[in-house]
Short mmCIF file of C-alpha atoms and ligand atoms in Angstrom, two decimals:
data_model
loop_
_atom_site.label_atom_id
_atom_site.label_comp_id
_atom_site.label_asym_id
_atom_site.label_seq_id
_atom_site.Cartn_x
_atom_site.Cartn_y
_atom_site.Cartn_z
CA MET A 1 0.00 0.00 0.00
CA ALA A 2 1.30 3.47 -0.87
CA GLN A 3 2.23 6.08 1.75
CA THR A 4 -0.54 8.36 0.45
CA ASP A 5 -3.10 5.61 1.07
CA PHE A 6 -1.96 5.31 4.68
CA GLN A 7 -2.11 9.08 5.05
CA LEU A 8 -5.69 9.15 3.79
CA MET A 9 -6.66 6.30 6.06
CA ARG A 10 -5.14 8.21 8.95
CA GLN A 11 -7.07 11.34 8.04
CA ARG A 12 -10.30 9.33 8.03
CA MET A 13 -9.36 7.76 11.36
CA VAL A 14 -8.96 11.25 12.88
CA GLU A 15 -12.29 12.48 11.46
CA GLU A 16 -14.45 9.41 12.01
CA GLN A 17 -13.03 7.88 15.17
CA LEU A 18 -11.63 10.84 17.11
CA LYS A 19 -13.21 14.20 16.19
CA SER A 20 -16.65 12.60 15.93
CA ARG A 21 -16.26 11.43 19.52
CA ASP A 22 -14.78 13.61 22.25
CA ILE A 23 -11.20 14.18 21.13
CA ALA A 24 -10.80 17.94 20.73
CA ASP A 25 -7.23 18.75 21.86
CA PRO A 26 -5.65 20.05 18.63
CA ARG A 27 -2.16 18.82 19.60
CA VAL A 28 -3.46 15.30 20.21
CA LEU A 29 -5.36 15.31 16.91
CA GLN A 30 -2.23 16.51 15.08
CA ALA A 31 -0.07 13.79 16.64
CA MET A 32 -2.64 11.13 15.71
CA GLN A 33 -2.58 12.52 12.16
CA ASP A 34 1.23 12.49 12.01
CA VAL A 35 2.29 9.17 13.58
CA PRO A 36 2.30 6.27 11.07
CA ARG A 37 0.39 3.68 13.10
CA HIS A 38 0.87 1.01 10.39
CA ARG A 39 4.60 0.94 11.20
CA PHE A 40 3.81 -0.37 14.69
CA VAL A 41 1.70 -3.39 13.68
CA PRO A 42 2.90 -6.70 12.19
CA ASP A 43 3.44 -6.52 8.40
CA ASN A 44 0.50 -8.78 7.59
CA LEU A 45 -1.90 -6.52 9.54
CA GLN A 46 -0.76 -3.17 8.15
CA HIS A 47 -3.90 -2.79 6.04
CA LEU A 48 -5.95 -2.95 9.28
CA ALA A 49 -3.82 -0.43 11.19
CA TYR A 50 -6.35 2.41 10.98
CA ARG A 51 -9.38 0.39 12.05
CA ASP A 52 -11.43 1.37 15.07
CA SER A 53 -10.09 -1.57 17.12
CA PRO A 54 -7.09 -3.03 18.93
CA LEU A 55 -4.80 -5.45 17.02
CA PRO A 56 -2.46 -8.28 18.09
CA ILE A 57 1.26 -7.43 18.31
CA GLY A 58 2.68 -10.76 19.59
CA GLN A 59 3.34 -12.14 23.11
CA ASP A 60 -0.47 -12.24 23.56
CA GLN A 61 -0.49 -8.43 23.72
CA THR A 62 -2.36 -5.80 21.71
CA ILE A 63 -1.86 -2.31 20.33
CA SER A 64 -4.71 -0.24 21.79
CA GLN A 65 -7.59 1.11 19.70
CA PRO A 66 -6.66 4.56 18.27
CA TYR A 67 -9.52 6.28 20.12
CA ILE A 68 -8.34 4.91 23.48
CA VAL A 69 -4.77 6.10 22.84
CA ALA A 70 -6.13 9.55 21.97
CA LEU A 71 -8.47 9.62 24.98
CA MET A 72 -5.74 8.65 27.45
CA THR A 73 -3.32 11.13 25.92
CA GLN A 74 -5.86 13.95 25.97
CA ALA A 75 -6.50 13.22 29.66
CA LEU A 76 -2.79 13.81 30.39
CA GLN A 77 -3.14 17.46 29.21
CA LEU A 78 0.38 17.70 27.79
CA SER A 79 1.66 21.08 26.65
CA GLY A 80 5.12 20.07 25.47
CA HIS A 81 7.52 20.56 28.37
CA GLU A 82 6.63 17.47 30.43
CA THR A 83 8.58 14.41 31.48
CA VAL A 84 6.31 11.41 30.97
CA LEU A 85 6.42 7.82 32.15
CA GLU A 86 4.57 5.21 30.11
CA VAL A 87 4.00 1.72 31.52
CA GLY A 88 3.41 -0.94 28.86
CA THR A 89 5.37 0.05 25.75
CA GLY A 90 3.84 -2.75 23.66
CA SER A 91 4.28 -1.79 20.01
CA GLY A 92 5.61 1.67 20.86
CA TYR A 93 2.73 3.42 19.09
CA HIS A 94 1.44 5.29 22.12
CA THR A 95 5.08 6.04 22.98
CA ALA A 96 5.46 7.82 19.62
CA ILE A 97 2.33 9.90 20.27
CA LEU A 98 3.77 10.89 23.67
CA CYS A 99 7.14 11.75 22.07
CA GLU A 100 5.29 14.18 19.78
CA LEU A 101 3.60 15.90 22.72
CA ALA A 102 6.09 15.92 25.61
CA ARG A 103 9.72 16.84 26.20
CA GLN A 104 11.00 13.47 27.41
CA VAL A 105 9.38 10.04 27.54
CA PHE A 106 10.44 7.03 29.61
CA SER A 107 8.65 3.82 28.70
CA LEU A 108 8.67 0.51 30.57
CA GLU A 109 7.87 -2.92 29.10
CA ARG A 110 8.12 -6.34 30.75
CA TYR A 111 8.76 -8.32 27.54
CA PRO A 112 12.27 -7.67 26.16
CA GLU A 113 11.14 -8.78 22.67
CA LEU A 114 8.43 -6.09 22.55
CA ALA A 115 10.75 -3.46 24.04
CA ASP A 116 13.40 -4.21 21.40
CA ARG A 117 11.00 -4.07 18.51
CA ALA A 118 9.33 -0.88 19.76
CA GLY A 119 12.75 0.72 20.27
CA ALA A 120 13.81 -0.16 16.73
CA THR A 121 10.57 1.21 15.22
CA LEU A 122 10.82 4.45 17.19
CA ALA A 123 14.49 4.89 16.19
CA SER A 124 13.68 4.25 12.53
CA LEU A 125 11.09 7.04 12.70
CA GLY A 126 13.66 9.39 14.22
CA TYR A 127 12.32 9.77 17.78
CA GLU A 128 15.15 10.74 20.11
CA ASN A 129 13.34 11.98 23.22
CA VAL A 130 12.58 8.48 24.48
CA GLU A 131 14.22 5.82 26.64
CA ILE A 132 12.76 2.32 26.77
CA HIS A 133 13.43 0.21 29.85
CA VAL A 134 12.68 -3.47 30.42
CA GLY A 135 11.16 -4.20 33.81
CA ASP A 136 8.12 -4.25 36.03
CA GLY A 137 6.38 -0.96 35.37
CA SER A 138 4.05 -1.39 38.33
CA GLN A 139 7.06 -0.24 40.38
CA GLY A 140 7.59 2.79 38.16
CA LEU A 141 11.05 4.18 37.45
CA PRO A 142 12.21 5.74 40.75
CA ASP A 143 15.57 6.92 39.39
CA MET A 144 13.90 9.15 36.80
CA ALA A 145 11.00 10.41 38.99
CA PRO A 146 9.16 12.70 39.46
CA PHE A 147 6.98 12.62 36.35
CA ASP A 148 4.57 15.33 35.22
CA ALA A 149 2.42 12.63 33.67
CA ILE A 150 2.20 8.84 33.91
CA VAL A 151 0.13 6.63 31.63
CA VAL A 152 -0.40 2.90 32.13
CA SER A 153 -1.71 0.85 29.21
CA ALA A 154 -2.43 -2.32 31.15
CA ALA A 155 -5.16 -3.00 33.70
CA ALA A 156 -4.25 -2.74 37.39
CA PRO A 157 -6.24 -4.14 40.33
CA GLY A 158 -5.63 -0.84 42.16
CA ILE A 159 -3.54 2.30 41.81
CA PRO A 160 0.07 1.15 42.29
CA ASN A 161 1.54 3.09 45.23
CA PRO A 162 4.95 3.63 43.62
CA LEU A 163 3.26 5.37 40.68
CA ARG A 164 1.36 7.73 43.01
CA GLY A 165 4.62 8.54 44.74
CA GLN A 166 6.48 9.22 41.49
CA LEU A 167 4.00 11.88 40.35
CA ALA A 168 5.23 15.47 40.43
CA GLU A 169 3.19 18.14 42.20
CA GLY A 170 0.16 18.79 39.96
CA GLY A 171 1.03 15.66 37.99
CA ARG A 172 -1.56 13.29 36.56
CA LEU A 173 -1.69 9.54 36.26
CA VAL A 174 -4.05 7.87 33.77
CA LEU A 175 -4.67 4.14 34.09
CA PRO A 176 -7.33 1.42 33.88
CA VAL A 177 -8.32 0.06 37.31
CA GLY A 178 -10.53 -2.96 37.82
CA ASP A 179 -10.63 -6.71 37.26
CA ARG A 180 -9.77 -8.86 34.27
CA GLU A 181 -13.14 -8.32 32.51
CA SER A 182 -13.48 -4.56 32.69
CA GLN A 183 -11.89 -1.52 34.22
CA TRP A 184 -12.52 2.16 34.84
CA LEU A 185 -10.12 4.44 33.08
CA GLU A 186 -9.13 6.76 35.91
CA ARG A 187 -7.23 10.02 36.15
CA ILE A 188 -5.43 10.78 39.39
CA TRP A 189 -4.14 14.31 40.13
CA ARG A 190 -1.52 14.83 42.80
CA TYR A 191 -1.66 17.87 45.08
CA GLY A 192 0.86 17.48 47.89
CA ASP A 193 -0.20 14.41 49.80
CA THR A 194 -3.68 14.38 48.27
CA TRP A 195 -4.57 12.34 45.22
CA ASN A 196 -7.86 13.26 43.50
CA ILE A 197 -9.42 10.47 41.47
CA GLU A 198 -11.73 10.96 38.48
CA ARG A 199 -13.39 8.19 36.45
CA ILE A 200 -13.34 8.70 32.68
CA THR A 201 -14.98 5.67 31.05
CA LEU A 202 -15.20 1.86 31.12
CA VAL A 203 -12.44 0.09 29.18
CA MET A 204 -10.90 -3.35 28.65
CA PHE A 205 -7.12 -3.74 28.79
CA VAL A 206 -4.68 -6.65 29.06
CA PRO A 207 -3.50 -7.11 32.68
CA LEU A 208 -0.61 -5.27 34.30
CA VAL A 209 1.50 -8.19 35.53
CA GLY A 210 3.83 -7.31 38.36
CA MET A 211 4.39 -6.56 42.02
CA HIS A 212 1.66 -3.90 42.18
CA GLY A 213 -0.40 -5.43 39.39
CA PHE A 214 -1.92 -8.88 38.94
CA SER A 215 0.23 -11.90 39.78
CA GLY A 216 2.04 -13.70 36.97
CA ALA A 217 0.45 -17.01 37.94
CA GLN A 218 -3.03 -15.67 37.20
CA PHE A 219 -2.06 -14.22 33.84
CA ARG A 220 0.88 -15.16 31.72
N1 LIG B 1 0.30 1.16 24.45
C1 LIG B 1 0.68 -0.06 23.78
C2 LIG B 1 -0.22 -1.18 24.12
C3 LIG B 1 0.31 -1.94 25.22
S1 LIG B 1 -0.52 -3.43 25.66
C4 LIG B 1 0.70 0.15 22.29
O1 LIG B 1 0.38 1.24 21.83
O2 LIG B 1 1.08 -0.76 21.58
C5 LIG B 1 0.08 -3.51 27.31
C6 LIG B 1 1.54 -3.76 27.46
O3 LIG B 1 1.83 -3.73 28.85
C7 LIG B 1 2.00 -5.11 26.94
O4 LIG B 1 3.04 -4.95 26.04
C8 LIG B 1 2.45 -5.84 28.22
O5 LIG B 1 3.55 -6.72 28.00
C9 LIG B 1 2.85 -4.68 29.10
N2 LIG B 1 2.90 -4.94 30.54
C10 LIG B 1 2.07 -5.69 31.30
N3 LIG B 1 2.45 -5.67 32.58
C11 LIG B 1 3.56 -4.87 32.64
C12 LIG B 1 4.42 -4.45 33.70
N4 LIG B 1 4.24 -4.81 34.97
N5 LIG B 1 5.46 -3.65 33.38
C13 LIG B 1 5.69 -3.25 32.11
N6 LIG B 1 4.90 -3.61 31.07
C14 LIG B 1 3.85 -4.42 31.34
#
């Protein structure tokens, strides 16, 4: 498929899946228009990259639906100067969107294979304001904290305490909280030692597997 075809598909994705819903932040819409999502999916699924759905990326994991990536990103309210932590690099697609919208992105993935592939894709697209780390993201990245924004793309049974603690003053954490079947997408704002929690919408994510997530025995 030609580059222009992908560009048109992306334009339609932005109109039909994002603007027609509740995505209005112009910077988020521009990033969704600019990042070539098809580069982050397996070759044989590239023609489906701009569909209104998640897609498999290997290791039993998925690249999130475009609308959900946009919704979570919009909720972070990025203006361009932030340091962001992402938990669950997966394909690296959401990472690329964050790189477009923040100053520096740290991303954590538990599967080295996914981290390697995402890193290679991001490098081939020229993103330099990102570091990918392999490890248990439910513990955050204490050495690089505090973060102005944290986004978790895997479902947690509760808000992991280390992530609360690694938020900067006025920082926000966006993550799905619930059980295996469904979760609330929540946004947590930190003000001193107070954390305000807002519920955004019901979602369904793969589990966050780790010390402050679900146990590895329950989910592979
Ligand atoms: N945002 C990604 C989708 C990620 S799917 C994208 O755009 O492609 C969720 C990812 O979280 C998976 O890759 C999974 O391996 C990872 N994950 C699950 N538990 C984790 C943990 N404790 N630490 C880091 N990554 C984790």
